[in-house]
Short mmCIF file of C-alpha atoms and ligand atoms in Angstrom, two decimals:
data_model
loop_
_atom_site.label_atom_id
_atom_site.label_comp_id
_atom_site.label_asym_id
_atom_site.label_seq_id
_atom_site.Cartn_x
_atom_site.Cartn_y
_atom_site.Cartn_z
CA MET A 97 -21.83 8.53 -10.98
CA ILE A 98 -19.44 5.98 -9.32
CA GLU A 99 -19.58 2.61 -10.51
CA PHE A 100 -19.04 -0.32 -8.04
CA ARG A 101 -18.38 -3.86 -9.63
CA ARG A 102 -18.65 -7.25 -7.87
CA ASN A 103 -15.81 -9.97 -8.09
CA HIS A 104 -13.63 -7.45 -10.26
CA ASN A 105 -10.57 -9.18 -12.07
CA LEU A 106 -7.59 -7.82 -10.48
CA GLN A 107 -4.96 -9.93 -12.54
CA PRO A 108 -4.43 -7.15 -15.09
CA LEU A 109 -4.23 -4.45 -12.40
CA ASN A 110 -1.11 -5.89 -10.83
CA THR A 111 2.40 -5.96 -12.45
CA LEU A 112 2.95 -9.79 -10.98
CA ALA A 113 0.04 -10.78 -12.89
CA LEU A 114 -1.15 -12.58 -9.95
CA PRO A 115 -4.79 -13.96 -10.13
CA ALA A 116 -6.94 -12.14 -7.62
CA LYS A 117 -10.46 -10.56 -7.56
CA ALA A 118 -11.85 -7.93 -5.67
CA GLU A 119 -15.13 -8.45 -3.58
CA TYR A 120 -15.90 -4.86 -4.71
CA TYR A 121 -14.22 -2.58 -7.02
CA CYS A 122 -14.60 1.37 -8.17
CA ARG A 123 -12.41 3.54 -9.94
CA ILE A 124 -12.21 7.13 -8.55
CA ASN A 125 -11.84 10.04 -11.14
CA HIS A 126 -12.65 12.93 -9.11
CA CYS A 127 -11.53 13.66 -5.21
CA GLU A 128 -15.37 14.26 -4.70
CA GLN A 129 -16.23 10.46 -5.43
CA LEU A 130 -13.73 9.52 -2.44
CA GLN A 131 -16.55 10.00 0.25
CA LEU A 132 -19.15 8.09 -1.78
CA ALA A 133 -16.69 5.25 -2.16
CA VAL A 134 -15.82 5.24 1.42
CA ASP A 135 -19.64 5.75 2.69
CA PHE A 136 -20.23 2.38 0.40
CA ALA A 137 -17.60 0.51 2.27
CA THR A 138 -18.69 1.76 5.79
CA GLU A 139 -22.36 0.98 5.13
CA ARG A 140 -21.33 -2.59 4.21
CA GLY A 141 -18.56 -3.05 6.90
CA LEU A 142 -16.25 -3.40 4.01
CA PRO A 143 -12.51 -2.91 4.39
CA ILE A 144 -10.94 -0.53 1.94
CA THR A 145 -7.79 -1.29 -0.26
CA VAL A 146 -6.23 1.51 -2.36
CA LEU A 147 -4.80 0.44 -5.67
CA GLY A 148 -2.59 2.47 -7.90
CA GLY A 149 -0.66 1.02 -10.52
CA GLY A 150 -0.31 -2.46 -8.59
CA SER A 151 3.28 -2.86 -9.17
CA ASN A 152 4.47 -3.18 -5.48
CA VAL A 153 1.88 -5.49 -4.45
CA VAL A 154 1.56 -9.20 -3.95
CA PHE A 155 -2.14 -10.68 -4.11
CA ALA A 156 -1.91 -13.91 -2.39
CA GLY A 157 -5.66 -14.42 -2.91
CA ASN A 158 -8.87 -12.46 -3.40
CA ILE A 159 -9.26 -9.08 -1.68
CA ALA A 160 -12.26 -8.63 0.66
CA GLY A 161 -13.91 -5.18 0.89
CA LEU A 162 -13.81 -2.66 -1.55
CA VAL A 163 -10.64 -1.77 -3.76
CA ILE A 164 -10.57 1.85 -4.79
CA HIS A 165 -8.34 2.15 -7.82
CA ILE A 166 -7.03 5.63 -8.23
CA GLY A 167 -7.62 7.47 -11.50
CA LEU A 168 -7.23 11.27 -10.27
CA ASP A 169 -5.27 13.13 -12.86
CA GLY A 170 -3.72 16.40 -13.49
CA ILE A 171 -0.42 18.15 -13.25
CA GLU A 172 -0.08 21.76 -12.68
CA LEU A 173 2.54 24.38 -12.03
CA HIS A 174 1.55 25.81 -8.36
CA ALA A 175 4.11 28.30 -8.12
CA GLN A 176 7.46 29.85 -9.49
CA GLN A 177 10.14 31.78 -7.83
CA ASP A 178 13.37 32.34 -9.63
CA ASP A 179 14.55 28.98 -10.55
CA GLN A 180 12.54 27.05 -8.32
CA VAL A 181 9.00 25.64 -9.26
CA GLN A 182 6.36 23.85 -7.28
CA VAL A 183 4.56 21.21 -9.24
CA ASP A 184 1.46 19.65 -7.99
CA VAL A 185 0.56 16.26 -9.29
CA ALA A 186 -2.72 14.18 -8.67
CA ALA A 187 -2.06 10.81 -7.40
CA GLY A 188 -3.54 8.77 -10.39
CA GLU A 189 -0.92 10.30 -12.81
CA ASN A 190 1.67 7.69 -14.06
CA TRP A 191 4.97 8.37 -12.73
CA HIS A 192 7.19 8.11 -15.46
CA GLN A 193 4.75 9.99 -17.53
CA LEU A 194 5.43 12.64 -15.20
CA VAL A 195 8.85 12.82 -15.28
CA GLU A 196 8.97 12.99 -19.00
CA HIS A 197 6.27 15.55 -19.00
CA ALA A 198 8.52 17.68 -16.13
CA LEU A 199 11.43 17.46 -18.69
CA GLU A 200 9.33 18.69 -21.56
CA LYS A 201 8.44 21.77 -19.40
CA GLY A 202 11.96 22.04 -18.30
CA TRP A 203 11.37 21.10 -14.63
CA TYR A 204 14.28 19.11 -13.40
CA GLY A 205 15.19 16.86 -10.55
CA LEU A 206 13.18 13.77 -11.57
CA GLU A 207 15.62 12.29 -14.11
CA ASN A 208 17.15 9.52 -11.91
CA LEU A 209 13.52 8.29 -11.22
CA SER A 210 12.74 7.45 -14.57
CA LEU A 211 10.84 4.43 -15.57
CA ILE A 212 9.84 3.53 -12.15
CA PRO A 213 6.28 1.85 -12.62
CA GLY A 214 3.12 2.90 -11.04
CA LEU A 215 1.43 6.20 -10.07
CA ALA A 216 2.36 9.29 -8.22
CA GLY A 217 0.22 8.67 -5.27
CA ALA A 218 2.33 5.54 -4.09
CA ALA A 219 5.50 7.37 -4.30
CA PRO A 220 5.44 8.45 -0.79
CA ILE A 221 4.65 5.13 0.44
CA GLN A 222 8.09 3.65 0.25
CA ASN A 223 9.73 7.06 -0.67
CA ILE A 224 10.42 5.41 -3.87
CA GLY A 225 14.03 5.84 -4.82
CA ALA A 226 16.78 4.93 -7.55
CA TYR A 227 20.11 5.88 -8.81
CA GLY A 228 21.04 7.97 -5.65
CA VAL A 229 17.76 10.06 -5.22
CA GLU A 230 14.53 9.27 -3.51
CA LEU A 231 11.44 10.94 -3.47
CA LYS A 232 12.02 12.71 -0.35
CA ASP A 233 14.70 14.80 -2.22
CA ILE A 234 12.01 16.70 -4.39
CA PHE A 235 8.90 16.25 -1.99
CA HIS A 236 7.25 19.31 -0.73
CA SER A 237 3.94 18.06 0.83
CA LEU A 238 1.18 15.79 -0.15
CA GLN A 239 -2.64 15.98 0.20
CA ALA A 240 -4.81 13.30 1.36
CA PHE A 241 -8.48 12.09 2.13
CA ASP A 242 -8.52 10.85 5.76
CA ILE A 243 -11.02 8.05 5.63
CA ALA A 244 -12.28 7.92 9.10
CA SER A 245 -12.96 11.57 9.39
CA GLY A 246 -13.63 12.43 5.50
CA LYS A 247 -11.54 15.52 5.65
CA GLU A 248 -8.84 16.65 3.47
CA VAL A 249 -5.36 16.50 5.35
CA THR A 250 -1.72 18.15 4.40
CA LEU A 251 1.52 16.28 5.20
CA SER A 252 4.63 17.95 5.05
CA ALA A 253 7.87 16.32 4.16
CA ARG A 254 8.66 15.85 7.97
CA ASP A 255 5.13 14.71 8.84
CA CYS A 256 5.78 11.81 6.24
CA GLU A 257 8.77 10.43 8.09
CA PHE A 258 10.47 9.30 4.82
CA GLY A 259 13.13 6.66 5.36
CA TYR A 260 15.08 4.32 2.98
CA ARG A 261 11.94 2.71 1.09
CA ASP A 262 9.68 3.57 3.96
CA SER A 263 7.35 6.24 5.36
CA ILE A 264 4.79 6.82 8.06
CA PHE A 265 2.28 5.37 5.55
CA LYS A 266 3.76 1.83 6.20
CA ARG A 267 3.77 2.53 10.05
CA GLN A 268 1.32 4.63 12.03
CA LEU A 269 -0.73 5.99 8.96
CA LYS A 270 -0.81 2.57 7.20
CA ASP A 271 -4.24 2.21 5.54
CA GLN A 272 -5.64 5.50 7.09
CA LEU A 273 -5.38 8.04 4.35
CA ILE A 274 -5.77 8.17 0.54
CA ILE A 275 -3.28 10.20 -1.14
CA THR A 276 -4.77 12.49 -3.63
CA ARG A 277 -1.90 15.06 -4.62
CA LEU A 278 1.67 15.38 -4.47
CA ARG A 279 3.24 18.96 -4.57
CA LEU A 280 7.05 18.65 -5.68
CA ASN A 281 9.96 20.96 -5.53
CA LEU A 282 11.61 21.13 -8.84
CA SER A 283 14.01 23.49 -10.47
CA THR A 284 14.49 24.98 -14.09
CA ARG A 285 18.23 24.86 -13.39
CA PRO A 286 19.89 21.33 -13.93
CA ASN A 287 21.04 19.82 -11.08
CA LEU A 288 22.48 16.54 -12.22
CA ARG A 289 23.13 13.59 -9.78
CA LEU A 290 25.70 11.34 -11.21
CA ASP A 291 27.19 10.06 -8.17
CA TYR A 292 25.45 6.74 -8.33
CA PRO A 293 28.00 4.27 -9.72
CA ALA A 294 26.16 2.31 -12.38
CA LEU A 295 24.87 5.70 -13.80
CA ARG A 296 28.16 7.57 -13.37
CA ASP A 297 29.79 4.67 -15.55
CA ALA A 298 26.86 4.85 -18.33
CA ILE A 299 27.14 8.42 -18.61
CA SER A 300 31.03 8.11 -19.00
CA ALA A 301 30.81 5.66 -21.68
CA LEU A 302 28.72 8.33 -23.68
CA PRO A 303 30.56 9.90 -26.83
CA GLU A 304 31.84 13.21 -25.96
CA SER A 305 29.91 14.68 -28.70
CA VAL A 306 26.98 14.25 -26.55
CA ALA A 307 26.05 17.39 -24.23
CA LEU A 308 25.03 16.31 -20.89
CA THR A 309 21.51 17.33 -20.20
CA PRO A 310 18.60 16.36 -17.75
CA ALA A 311 17.03 14.59 -20.59
CA VAL A 312 20.22 12.75 -21.56
CA VAL A 313 20.37 11.47 -17.91
CA ALA A 314 16.98 10.43 -18.13
CA GLU A 315 17.67 8.61 -21.13
CA THR A 316 20.83 6.93 -19.71
CA VAL A 317 18.81 5.94 -16.73
CA CYS A 318 15.85 4.39 -18.80
CA ARG A 319 18.65 2.41 -20.73
CA VAL A 320 20.35 0.96 -17.87
CA ARG A 321 17.18 -0.06 -16.44
CA ARG A 322 15.90 -1.81 -19.57
CA SER A 323 19.20 -3.81 -19.94
CA LYS A 324 18.93 -5.02 -16.24
CA LEU A 325 15.22 -5.24 -15.56
CA PRO A 326 12.57 -7.20 -16.94
CA GLN A 327 9.51 -5.46 -18.25
CA PRO A 328 6.48 -6.30 -16.27
CA SER A 329 4.35 -6.56 -19.38
CA GLU A 330 6.69 -9.43 -20.77
CA THR A 331 7.82 -10.66 -17.44
CA PRO A 332 5.34 -10.23 -14.73
CA ASN A 333 7.26 -8.85 -11.78
CA ALA A 334 7.30 -6.30 -8.91
CA GLY A 335 10.69 -5.07 -9.22
CA SER A 336 12.96 -5.58 -6.25
CA PHE A 337 11.23 -8.34 -3.94
CA PHE A 338 13.33 -7.82 -0.90
CA LYS A 339 14.77 -4.62 0.66
CA ASN A 340 18.43 -4.23 1.01
CA PRO A 341 18.75 -5.07 4.75
CA VAL A 342 20.41 -2.28 6.84
CA VAL A 343 22.64 -3.81 9.54
CA SER A 344 25.08 -2.49 12.40
CA ALA A 345 28.63 -1.30 11.26
CA ARG A 346 29.73 -4.09 13.53
CA LYS A 347 27.85 -6.87 12.11
CA ALA A 348 28.77 -5.70 8.46
CA GLU A 349 32.28 -5.68 9.60
CA GLU A 350 32.15 -9.45 10.64
CA LEU A 351 30.32 -10.36 7.64
CA ARG A 352 33.18 -8.60 5.52
CA LYS A 353 35.57 -11.06 7.42
CA LEU A 354 33.78 -14.25 6.57
CA PHE A 355 32.79 -13.16 3.36
CA PRO A 356 35.32 -10.52 1.56
CA GLY A 357 33.24 -10.29 -1.65
CA ILE A 358 29.91 -8.97 0.33
CA VAL A 359 28.41 -5.79 -1.17
CA CYS A 360 27.92 -3.16 1.19
CA TYR A 361 27.30 0.74 1.39
CA PRO A 362 27.38 2.95 4.39
CA HIS A 363 23.99 3.88 5.56
CA GLY A 364 24.38 6.97 7.83
CA GLU A 365 27.38 6.98 10.57
CA GLN A 366 26.74 3.74 12.28
CA GLU A 367 24.70 1.33 9.96
CA GLN A 368 25.70 -0.33 6.40
CA LYS A 369 23.31 -1.28 3.84
CA LEU A 370 23.74 -4.76 2.36
CA ALA A 371 22.67 -5.57 -1.41
CA ALA A 372 20.19 -7.87 -1.14
CA GLY A 373 20.52 -9.14 -4.63
CA TRP A 374 24.20 -10.38 -3.83
CA LEU A 375 22.89 -12.10 -0.77
CA VAL A 376 20.36 -14.04 -2.77
CA GLU A 377 22.40 -14.74 -5.62
CA GLN A 378 25.09 -16.26 -3.47
CA CYS A 379 22.62 -18.64 -1.94
CA GLY A 380 22.00 -19.84 -5.68
CA TRP A 381 18.89 -18.41 -6.49
CA ARG A 382 19.73 -16.25 -9.66
CA GLY A 383 17.54 -17.77 -12.66
CA LYS A 384 16.11 -20.60 -10.35
CA GLN A 385 12.43 -21.67 -11.26
CA VAL A 386 10.02 -23.27 -8.74
CA GLY A 387 6.90 -24.64 -10.49
CA ASN A 388 5.32 -21.34 -11.94
CA VAL A 389 7.38 -18.67 -10.25
CA GLY A 390 11.13 -18.01 -10.00
CA VAL A 391 13.76 -15.86 -9.71
CA HIS A 392 14.96 -13.38 -12.95
CA HIS A 393 18.26 -14.71 -14.56
CA LYS A 394 19.62 -11.32 -14.51
CA GLN A 395 18.78 -9.83 -11.28
CA ALA A 396 18.51 -12.22 -8.28
CA LEU A 397 16.40 -9.48 -6.35
CA VAL A 398 13.32 -9.91 -8.84
CA LEU A 399 10.92 -12.49 -8.74
CA VAL A 400 8.83 -13.23 -11.70
CA ASN A 401 5.65 -15.05 -12.30
CA ASN A 402 5.11 -17.29 -14.93
CA GLY A 403 1.50 -18.05 -14.32
CA GLY A 404 1.61 -19.19 -10.76
CA THR A 405 -0.10 -17.84 -7.71
CA GLY A 406 0.69 -15.28 -4.84
CA GLU A 407 0.93 -18.25 -2.30
CA GLU A 408 3.17 -19.91 -4.45
CA LEU A 409 5.75 -16.83 -4.85
CA LEU A 410 5.52 -15.91 -0.97
CA THR A 411 6.54 -19.80 -0.77
CA LEU A 412 9.71 -19.01 -2.90
CA ALA A 413 10.37 -15.72 -0.94
CA GLU A 414 10.43 -17.92 2.34
CA GLN A 415 12.63 -20.28 1.01
CA ILE A 416 14.78 -17.86 -0.37
CA SER A 417 14.60 -15.66 3.08
CA GLU A 418 15.51 -18.82 5.11
CA SER A 419 18.67 -19.93 2.85
CA VAL A 420 20.02 -16.06 3.26
CA LYS A 421 19.39 -16.28 6.96
CA ASN A 422 21.24 -19.59 7.54
CA ARG A 423 24.23 -18.39 5.16
CA PHE A 424 24.67 -15.01 6.46
CA GLY A 425 22.47 -14.63 9.72
CA VAL A 426 20.65 -11.59 7.70
CA LYS A 427 16.86 -11.31 7.84
CA LEU A 428 15.47 -10.38 4.41
CA GLU A 429 12.05 -8.16 4.42
CA ILE A 430 9.73 -8.25 1.54
CA GLU A 431 9.34 -4.90 -0.31
CA PRO A 432 6.06 -4.82 -1.90
CA ARG A 433 2.80 -4.89 0.25
CA VAL A 434 1.38 -8.37 0.68
CA TYR A 435 -2.59 -8.92 1.03
CA ARG A 436 -3.50 -12.25 2.34
P1 FAD B 1717 0.36 0.00 -6.03
O1 FAD B 1717 1.26 -1.21 -6.10
O2 FAD B 1717 -0.82 -0.11 -6.35
O3 FAD B 1717 0.56 0.22 -4.26
C1 FAD B 1717 1.53 0.04 -3.50
C2 FAD B 1717 0.92 0.72 -2.31
O4 FAD B 1717 0.63 1.96 -1.99
C3 FAD B 1717 -0.12 -0.24 -1.57
O5 FAD B 1717 -0.12 -0.78 -0.18
C4 FAD B 1717 -1.38 0.57 -1.73
O6 FAD B 1717 -2.37 0.68 -0.99
C5 FAD B 1717 -0.58 2.20 -1.78
N1 FAD B 1717 -1.00 2.99 -2.33
C6 FAD B 1717 -1.24 3.12 -3.51
N2 FAD B 1717 -1.45 4.48 -4.14
C7 FAD B 1717 -2.08 5.02 -2.97
C8 FAD B 1717 -2.79 6.29 -2.56
N3 FAD B 1717 -3.01 7.06 -3.83
N4 FAD B 1717 -3.18 6.62 -1.45
C9 FAD B 1717 -2.68 5.80 -0.30
N5 FAD B 1717 -2.14 4.59 -0.46
C10 FAD B 1717 -1.81 4.20 -1.77
N6 FAD B 1717 10.47 1.29 -6.66
C11 FAD B 1717 11.42 2.24 -5.91
O7 FAD B 1717 11.33 2.75 -5.19
N7 FAD B 1717 12.36 2.21 -7.08
C12 FAD B 1717 12.63 1.77 -8.32
O8 FAD B 1717 13.68 1.95 -8.83
C13 FAD B 1717 11.54 0.77 -8.51
N8 FAD B 1717 11.46 0.05 -9.72
C14 FAD B 1717 10.66 -0.89 -9.83
C15 FAD B 1717 10.54 -1.50 -11.27
C16 FAD B 1717 9.85 -2.62 -11.52
C17 FAD B 1717 10.03 -3.18 -12.75
C18 FAD B 1717 8.59 -2.63 -10.84
C19 FAD B 1717 7.56 -3.52 -11.18
C20 FAD B 1717 8.57 -2.21 -9.70
C21 FAD B 1717 9.61 -1.04 -9.17
N9 FAD B 1717 9.38 -0.32 -7.96
C22 FAD B 1717 10.44 0.74 -7.56
C23 FAD B 1717 8.35 -0.37 -7.13
C24 FAD B 1717 7.06 0.15 -7.66
O9 FAD B 1717 6.99 0.75 -8.98
C25 FAD B 1717 6.97 1.64 -6.64
O10 FAD B 1717 6.75 1.37 -5.50
C26 FAD B 1717 5.57 2.48 -7.04
O11 FAD B 1717 5.69 3.49 -6.33
C27 FAD B 1717 4.34 1.69 -6.76
O12 FAD B 1717 3.24 2.51 -7.08
P2 FAD B 1717 1.89 1.98 -7.60
O13 FAD B 1717 0.98 2.82 -8.22
O14 FAD B 1717 2.14 0.56 -8.62
O15 FAD B 1717 1.73 1.14 -6.25
P1 NAP B 1718 22.79 -1.85 -8.73
O1 NAP B 1718 23.12 -0.75 -9.46
O2 NAP B 1718 23.07 -3.12 -9.18
O3 NAP B 1718 23.22 -2.03 -7.29
C1 NAP B 1718 22.69 -2.71 -6.31
C2 NAP B 1718 22.23 -2.55 -5.04
O4 NAP B 1718 23.45 -1.75 -4.36
C3 NAP B 1718 21.28 -1.37 -5.17
O5 NAP B 1718 20.31 -2.14 -4.34
C4 NAP B 1718 21.71 -0.17 -4.49
O6 NAP B 1718 20.91 0.39 -3.36
C5 NAP B 1718 23.09 -0.51 -3.84
N1 NAP B 1718 24.11 0.74 -4.55
C6 NAP B 1718 24.79 0.53 -5.48
N2 NAP B 1718 25.72 1.71 -5.47
C7 NAP B 1718 25.18 2.21 -4.31
C8 NAP B 1718 26.08 3.51 -3.91
N3 NAP B 1718 26.99 4.07 -4.43
N4 NAP B 1718 25.42 3.82 -2.30
C9 NAP B 1718 24.71 3.19 -1.87
N5 NAP B 1718 23.88 1.91 -2.36
C10 NAP B 1718 24.48 1.67 -3.65
O7 NAP B 1718 21.10 -1.87 -8.77
P2 NAP B 1718 19.89 -2.22 -9.49
O8 NAP B 1718 19.36 -3.37 -9.27
O9 NAP B 1718 20.41 -2.11 -11.05
O10 NAP B 1718 19.10 -1.05 -9.34
C11 NAP B 1718 19.38 0.39 -9.90
C12 NAP B 1718 18.41 1.43 -9.00
O11 NAP B 1718 17.37 1.32 -9.32
C13 NAP B 1718 18.67 1.05 -7.43
O12 NAP B 1718 18.93 2.42 -6.86
C14 NAP B 1718 17.57 0.33 -6.95
O13 NAP B 1718 17.13 0.74 -5.77
C15 NAP B 1718 16.70 0.82 -8.25
N6 NAP B 1718 15.72 -0.13 -8.26
C16 NAP B 1718 14.76 -0.44 -7.34
C17 NAP B 1718 13.63 -1.25 -7.37
C18 NAP B 1718 12.41 -1.58 -6.59
O14 NAP B 1718 11.45 -2.39 -6.84
N7 NAP B 1718 12.75 -1.07 -5.25
C19 NAP B 1718 13.50 -2.30 -8.76
C20 NAP B 1718 14.50 -1.97 -9.67
C21 NAP B 1718 15.57 -0.87 -9.66
P3 NAP B 1718 19.49 1.13 -3.68
O15 NAP B 1718 18.74 0.00 -3.97
O16 NAP B 1718 19.39 1.83 -2.09
O17 NAP B 1718 19.89 2.18 -4.77
#
């Protein structure tokens, strides 16, 4: 059985708490229901929008067509050889609960990605990353439902063309597949990744008596994140609103001469990644409120909603982008998916 609802309220289903309704909505708990949902949309000529945890979307108004909300669950050990494990994760599993579950099982590799909101199925869309680790580092493959053919397809890491907060699902395969399952390569042998400065500093500050384990790394990541980032349940937000812009080494050098304090990191051999939060902060936006939306007081990269609309938020984002462009000549790109 699959229940299709009309004019379904999406406000509780997006972490920005933006007001929006789905023309039609259904929740999918079994892969077999996907074909039924797609048939429902095709018969009525409705566009399809896939929704996970709603933590990386901006709803600028109501969503026409059918919103398919992913509720697929299950985490299973697929294979084990020596200290390597392959773990299958259904797309509807909560990402952070997966990290916790993996730690309990002694499957390591996800620690740095603790506390990222949302569901597993969305993780490949922007190749989620934090504290020096990206999904691609532990990704084996995924299974997906091809909306046009109704067939199940398998994509390897190479097929997904992962990049910096990017993948093929934002480009050639945009809106074509519904991801149903991930297969991850984890290890029963801890391999701590502590090279990211904010994490390294927090770990160094721990008492010497604390043994360094994957669980301690995960706890530390959670503690640092909680101290810097607003919880969406208290302050509606979608995490970083802008991607860190990647510019040529030459452009970065020019900027460094003009703005000696600029924060940038090597990105491959020819490019540099600028900290978007620093650019936004320098333009005076941190902590600013504009009507019912604003910029978080601790983190200039996080836009917050205090009862406003998606359009208000996007207007603020445009103003921010314009000021960054005028001052630094750098174009900011919005990270979450905008639906307008
Ligand atoms: P949604 O917001 O529901 O969807 C995002 C996009 O993915 C949509 O286009 C949707 O159509 C598509 N999609 C979702 N599920 C599927 C599926 N099964 N098949 C096909 N398409 C699908 N991101 C990071 O990378 N690193 C961070 O550290 C990080 N921190 C965050 C902190 C906060 C406080 C918040 C609010 C967000 C943060 N994010 C971060 C962004 C966000 O959590 C991730 O991008 C997450 O993967 C989104 O998952 P979701 O299930 O909420 O996706
Ligand atoms: P931070 O530690 O204050 O650093 C600011 C920015 O500088 C980050 O965006 C990070 O890029 C970059 N950076 C710092 N040290 C780096 C290094 N050694 N090499 C390369 N890049 C470096 O960042 P923060 O805001 O507290 O976030 C901490 C981590 O959580 C970051 O990895 C960030 O991406 C992630 N996060 C992501 C979101 C989201 O919605 N996408 C939201 C919150 C936090 P990277 O972003 O490339 O790491």
